[in-house]
Amino acid sequence: GAVVSQHPSWVICKSGTSVKIECRSLDFQATTMFWYRQFPKQSLMLMATSNEGSKATYEQGVEKDKFLINHASLTLSTLTVTSAHPEDSSFYICSASSNTEAFFGQGTRLTVV
Amino acid sequence: QQQVKQSPQSLIVQKGGIPIINCAYENTAFDYFPWYQQFPGKGPALLIAIRPDVSEKKEGRFTISFNKSAKQFSLHIMDSQPGDSATYFCAANLGYKLSFGAGTTVTVRA
């Protein structure tokens, strides 16, 4: 299957700082990428849909100024958690779509201390 | 509001048993139904998927049964192994956007 690389796999940051997570599709061009958040023992919650060259579409209840998404190319989307707080600690997962199949990154464990 | 309902929340089987996970949906516009396997600390991995015009699909030990009229689909894991112990998510696709079920934690005991 297609490969989606997410980096970093884990990060610890201080409260008030910003963290950037990268998502790359390595062997296909993804016009659409998705960002999810997953709490322990829960399902994936879609945060936003990222389209190359245009603004991201955020799901209801997701603060777009806090979770900045950039999709600068067909193979790269980034999620920046701005002014992170402990409640932002979570597992963040990206996915990239190839036709109707979605391939997921390895996930990023964010811990805000 | 969860668009895809998944059950059970967890199940335990002995090695060689057949865990069965069920999902139900309401939106008949969904056009693609994938299943994902997730190990702790990892992203979900596509396991098998089916389209609504097919009633059954097999890939190795994994089988999807699809009942379009009942708006239900299920995953069967044949001859389950301890390495199959993971969380399984069903999903439904509409316009490249996936709606996930709540997940089922499967434990296969040796």
Short mmCIF file of C-alpha atoms in Angstrom, two decimals:
data_model
loop_
_atom_site.label_atom_id
_atom_site.label_comp_id
_atom_site.label_asym_id
_atom_site.label_seq_id
_atom_site.Cartn_x
_atom_site.Cartn_y
_atom_site.Cartn_z
CA GLY A 1 0.00 0.00 0.00
CA ALA A 2 0.88 3.65 -0.22
CA VAL A 3 3.18 5.15 2.37
CA VAL A 4 2.37 8.15 4.47
CA SER A 5 5.14 9.40 6.71
CA GLN A 6 4.38 11.46 9.79
CA HIS A 7 7.01 13.24 11.81
CA PRO A 8 7.81 13.42 14.65
CA SER A 9 6.45 10.22 16.16
CA TRP A 10 6.45 11.80 19.58
CA VAL A 11 7.15 15.23 21.01
CA ILE A 12 7.17 16.81 24.44
CA CYS A 13 6.81 20.56 24.65
CA LYS A 14 6.34 23.20 27.29
CA SER A 15 3.00 24.84 27.82
CA GLY A 16 2.68 27.98 25.68
CA THR A 17 4.99 26.84 22.91
CA SER A 18 4.03 25.74 19.40
CA VAL A 19 4.60 22.37 17.81
CA LYS A 20 4.63 21.47 14.12
CA ILE A 21 3.75 18.02 12.84
CA GLU A 22 4.52 17.01 9.25
CA CYS A 23 2.65 14.56 7.08
CA ARG A 24 4.10 13.41 3.77
CA SER A 25 2.77 11.09 1.13
CA LEU A 26 5.88 9.35 -0.12
CA ASP A 27 4.78 7.57 -3.27
CA PHE A 28 1.66 9.33 -4.48
CA GLN A 29 0.24 12.80 -4.78
CA ALA A 30 -2.50 13.56 -2.32
CA THR A 31 -4.81 16.41 -3.16
CA THR A 32 -6.56 15.86 0.14
CA MET A 33 -5.09 15.15 3.54
CA PHE A 34 -6.88 14.76 6.82
CA TRP A 35 -5.89 15.42 10.40
CA TYR A 36 -7.32 13.38 13.25
CA ARG A 37 -7.04 13.44 16.99
CA GLN A 38 -7.34 10.29 19.08
CA PHE A 39 -7.74 10.08 22.83
CA PRO A 40 -6.79 6.87 24.66
CA LYS A 41 -9.11 3.97 23.91
CA GLN A 42 -11.27 6.14 21.68
CA SER A 43 -11.93 6.43 17.99
CA LEU A 44 -10.37 8.86 15.58
CA MET A 45 -11.91 12.31 15.60
CA LEU A 46 -11.59 14.26 12.38
CA MET A 47 -10.19 17.71 13.03
CA ALA A 48 -9.83 19.14 9.56
CA THR A 49 -9.60 18.43 5.86
CA SER A 50 -6.61 19.88 4.10
CA ASN A 51 -6.67 20.59 0.37
CA GLU A 52 -3.55 21.49 -1.54
CA GLY A 53 -3.34 25.18 -2.27
CA SER A 54 -6.44 26.19 -0.34
CA LYS A 55 -7.54 26.79 3.20
CA ALA A 56 -8.31 23.82 5.40
CA THR A 57 -11.86 22.95 6.32
CA TYR A 58 -12.25 22.51 10.06
CA GLU A 59 -14.79 20.33 11.81
CA GLN A 60 -17.21 21.88 14.22
CA GLY A 61 -15.62 22.66 17.55
CA VAL A 62 -12.03 22.66 16.28
CA GLU A 63 -10.27 26.00 16.75
CA LYS A 64 -8.66 26.93 13.45
CA ASP A 65 -6.43 29.54 15.07
CA LYS A 66 -5.08 26.97 17.48
CA PHE A 67 -4.59 24.16 15.00
CA LEU A 68 -2.99 25.72 11.94
CA ILE A 69 -2.96 23.55 8.86
CA ASN A 70 -0.88 24.17 5.77
CA HIS A 71 -0.98 22.05 2.63
CA ALA A 72 1.72 23.63 0.53
CA SER A 73 2.25 20.80 -1.94
CA LEU A 74 0.64 17.60 -3.13
CA THR A 75 2.87 15.58 -0.84
CA LEU A 76 3.10 17.65 2.34
CA SER A 77 0.66 18.91 4.93
CA THR A 78 1.58 20.34 8.30
CA LEU A 79 -0.36 20.77 11.53
CA THR A 80 0.88 23.38 13.98
CA VAL A 81 -0.49 23.32 17.49
CA THR A 82 -0.09 26.91 18.65
CA SER A 83 0.28 27.97 22.28
CA ALA A 84 -0.06 24.38 23.37
CA HIS A 85 -1.60 23.52 26.72
CA PRO A 86 -1.73 20.23 28.64
CA GLU A 87 -5.26 19.58 27.37
CA ASP A 88 -3.84 19.49 23.84
CA SER A 89 -1.87 16.39 24.77
CA SER A 90 -3.13 13.65 22.50
CA PHE A 91 -2.31 11.33 19.61
CA TYR A 92 -2.50 13.18 16.29
CA ILE A 93 -2.79 11.21 13.08
CA CYS A 94 -2.77 12.34 9.47
CA SER A 95 -4.06 10.52 6.44
CA ALA A 96 -3.70 11.06 2.73
CA SER A 97 -6.24 10.03 0.15
CA SER A 98 -5.44 8.23 -3.08
CA ASN A 99 -8.69 7.98 -5.01
CA THR A 100 -11.06 6.53 -2.40
CA GLU A 101 -8.47 4.86 -0.19
CA ALA A 102 -7.05 6.61 2.84
CA PHE A 103 -3.58 5.79 4.10
CA PHE A 104 -2.56 6.81 7.57
CA GLY A 105 0.63 8.11 9.05
CA GLN A 106 2.22 6.54 12.10
CA GLY A 107 0.78 9.15 14.40
CA THR A 108 2.39 11.74 16.68
CA ARG A 109 2.13 11.52 20.44
CA LEU A 110 2.09 15.08 21.76
CA THR A 111 2.66 15.68 25.45
CA VAL A 112 2.43 19.23 26.75
CA VAL A 113 3.99 19.79 30.14
CA GLN B 1 -23.48 12.19 16.29
CA GLN B 2 -21.73 8.99 15.33
CA GLN B 3 -22.60 8.00 11.78
CA VAL B 4 -21.21 4.50 12.08
CA LYS B 5 -22.08 2.35 15.07
CA GLN B 6 -19.68 -0.44 15.95
CA SER B 7 -20.03 -3.35 18.36
CA PRO B 8 -18.87 -4.96 20.52
CA GLN B 9 -16.53 -2.59 22.32
CA SER B 10 -14.19 -5.47 23.11
CA LEU B 11 -14.00 -9.21 22.75
CA ILE B 12 -11.73 -12.04 23.74
CA VAL B 13 -11.29 -15.25 21.78
CA GLN B 14 -9.03 -18.25 21.95
CA LYS B 15 -6.45 -18.84 19.26
CA GLY B 16 -8.18 -20.28 16.21
CA GLY B 17 -11.50 -18.67 17.10
CA ILE B 18 -13.41 -16.29 14.84
CA PRO B 19 -13.90 -12.80 16.24
CA ILE B 20 -16.82 -11.04 14.58
CA ILE B 21 -17.20 -7.26 14.64
CA ASN B 22 -20.38 -5.58 13.49
CA CYS B 23 -21.04 -2.11 12.13
CA ALA B 24 -24.19 -0.29 11.10
CA TYR B 25 -24.74 2.97 9.25
CA GLU B 26 -27.63 5.21 8.28
CA ASN B 27 -26.39 7.32 5.39
CA THR B 28 -27.03 5.43 2.16
CA ALA B 29 -24.71 7.82 0.32
CA PHE B 30 -21.66 6.12 1.81
CA ASP B 31 -19.82 4.48 -1.08
CA TYR B 32 -16.89 2.62 0.45
CA PHE B 33 -16.45 0.71 3.69
CA PRO B 34 -12.90 0.03 4.90
CA TRP B 35 -11.70 -1.71 8.03
CA TYR B 36 -8.59 -0.57 9.84
CA GLN B 37 -6.33 -2.35 12.31
CA GLN B 38 -4.52 -0.31 14.92
CA PHE B 39 -1.82 -1.40 17.34
CA PRO B 40 -1.06 0.69 20.44
CA GLY B 41 0.92 3.83 19.62
CA LYS B 42 0.59 3.33 15.87
CA GLY B 43 -1.58 4.80 13.16
CA PRO B 44 -4.43 2.74 11.69
CA ALA B 45 -3.55 0.42 8.82
CA LEU B 46 -5.99 -0.47 6.07
CA LEU B 47 -6.98 -4.11 6.43
CA ILE B 48 -9.70 -4.76 3.90
CA ALA B 49 -12.46 -2.75 2.24
CA ILE B 50 -15.68 -3.30 0.36
CA ARG B 51 -18.05 -1.37 -1.88
CA PRO B 52 -21.83 -1.54 -1.37
CA ASP B 53 -22.46 -3.47 -4.58
CA VAL B 54 -20.57 -6.48 -3.20
CA SER B 55 -21.95 -8.78 -0.48
CA GLU B 56 -18.73 -10.42 0.61
CA LYS B 57 -15.01 -9.96 0.24
CA LYS B 58 -12.17 -12.16 1.47
CA GLU B 59 -8.52 -11.30 1.82
CA GLY B 60 -6.47 -13.96 3.55
CA ARG B 61 -8.03 -14.65 6.93
CA PHE B 62 -10.17 -11.51 6.87
CA THR B 63 -13.70 -11.47 5.48
CA ILE B 64 -16.16 -8.63 5.16
CA SER B 65 -19.86 -9.41 4.90
CA PHE B 66 -22.03 -6.57 3.63
CA ASN B 67 -25.82 -6.32 3.86
CA LYS B 68 -26.90 -3.28 1.89
CA SER B 69 -30.62 -3.54 2.69
CA ALA B 70 -29.93 -3.76 6.42
CA LYS B 71 -27.18 -1.13 6.21
CA GLN B 72 -24.85 -3.39 8.14
CA PHE B 73 -21.43 -4.86 7.57
CA SER B 74 -19.16 -7.07 9.60
CA LEU B 75 -15.59 -8.27 9.83
CA HIS B 76 -14.71 -11.90 10.48
CA ILE B 77 -11.18 -12.93 11.40
CA MET B 78 -10.70 -16.60 10.56
CA ASP B 79 -8.26 -18.77 12.50
CA SER B 80 -7.35 -15.84 14.73
CA GLN B 81 -3.84 -15.62 16.09
CA PRO B 82 -2.37 -13.77 19.10
CA GLY B 83 -0.76 -11.36 16.62
CA ASP B 84 -4.26 -10.27 15.56
CA SER B 85 -4.77 -8.72 18.99
CA ALA B 86 -5.41 -5.07 18.18
CA THR B 87 -8.14 -2.47 17.93
CA TYR B 88 -10.26 -2.66 14.80
CA PHE B 89 -12.20 0.25 13.35
CA CYS B 90 -14.86 0.10 10.69
CA ALA B 91 -15.40 3.20 8.60
CA ALA B 92 -17.64 4.56 5.89
CA ASN B 93 -16.55 6.91 3.16
CA LEU B 94 -18.35 9.84 1.59
CA GLY B 95 -16.50 12.25 -0.64
CA TYR B 96 -13.07 11.14 0.61
CA LYS B 97 -14.15 11.80 4.20
CA LEU B 98 -14.21 8.81 6.52
CA SER B 99 -16.59 8.33 9.43
CA PHE B 100 -15.21 5.88 11.95
CA GLY B 101 -16.87 3.47 14.30
CA ALA B 102 -15.94 3.57 17.97
CA GLY B 103 -13.52 0.67 17.66
CA THR B 104 -13.35 -2.90 18.96
CA THR B 105 -10.45 -4.19 20.98
CA VAL B 106 -9.82 -7.80 20.08
CA THR B 107 -7.71 -10.02 22.30
CA VAL B 108 -6.68 -13.42 21.00
CA ARG B 109 -5.44 -15.72 23.75
CA ALA B 110 -2.86 -18.38 22.96
#
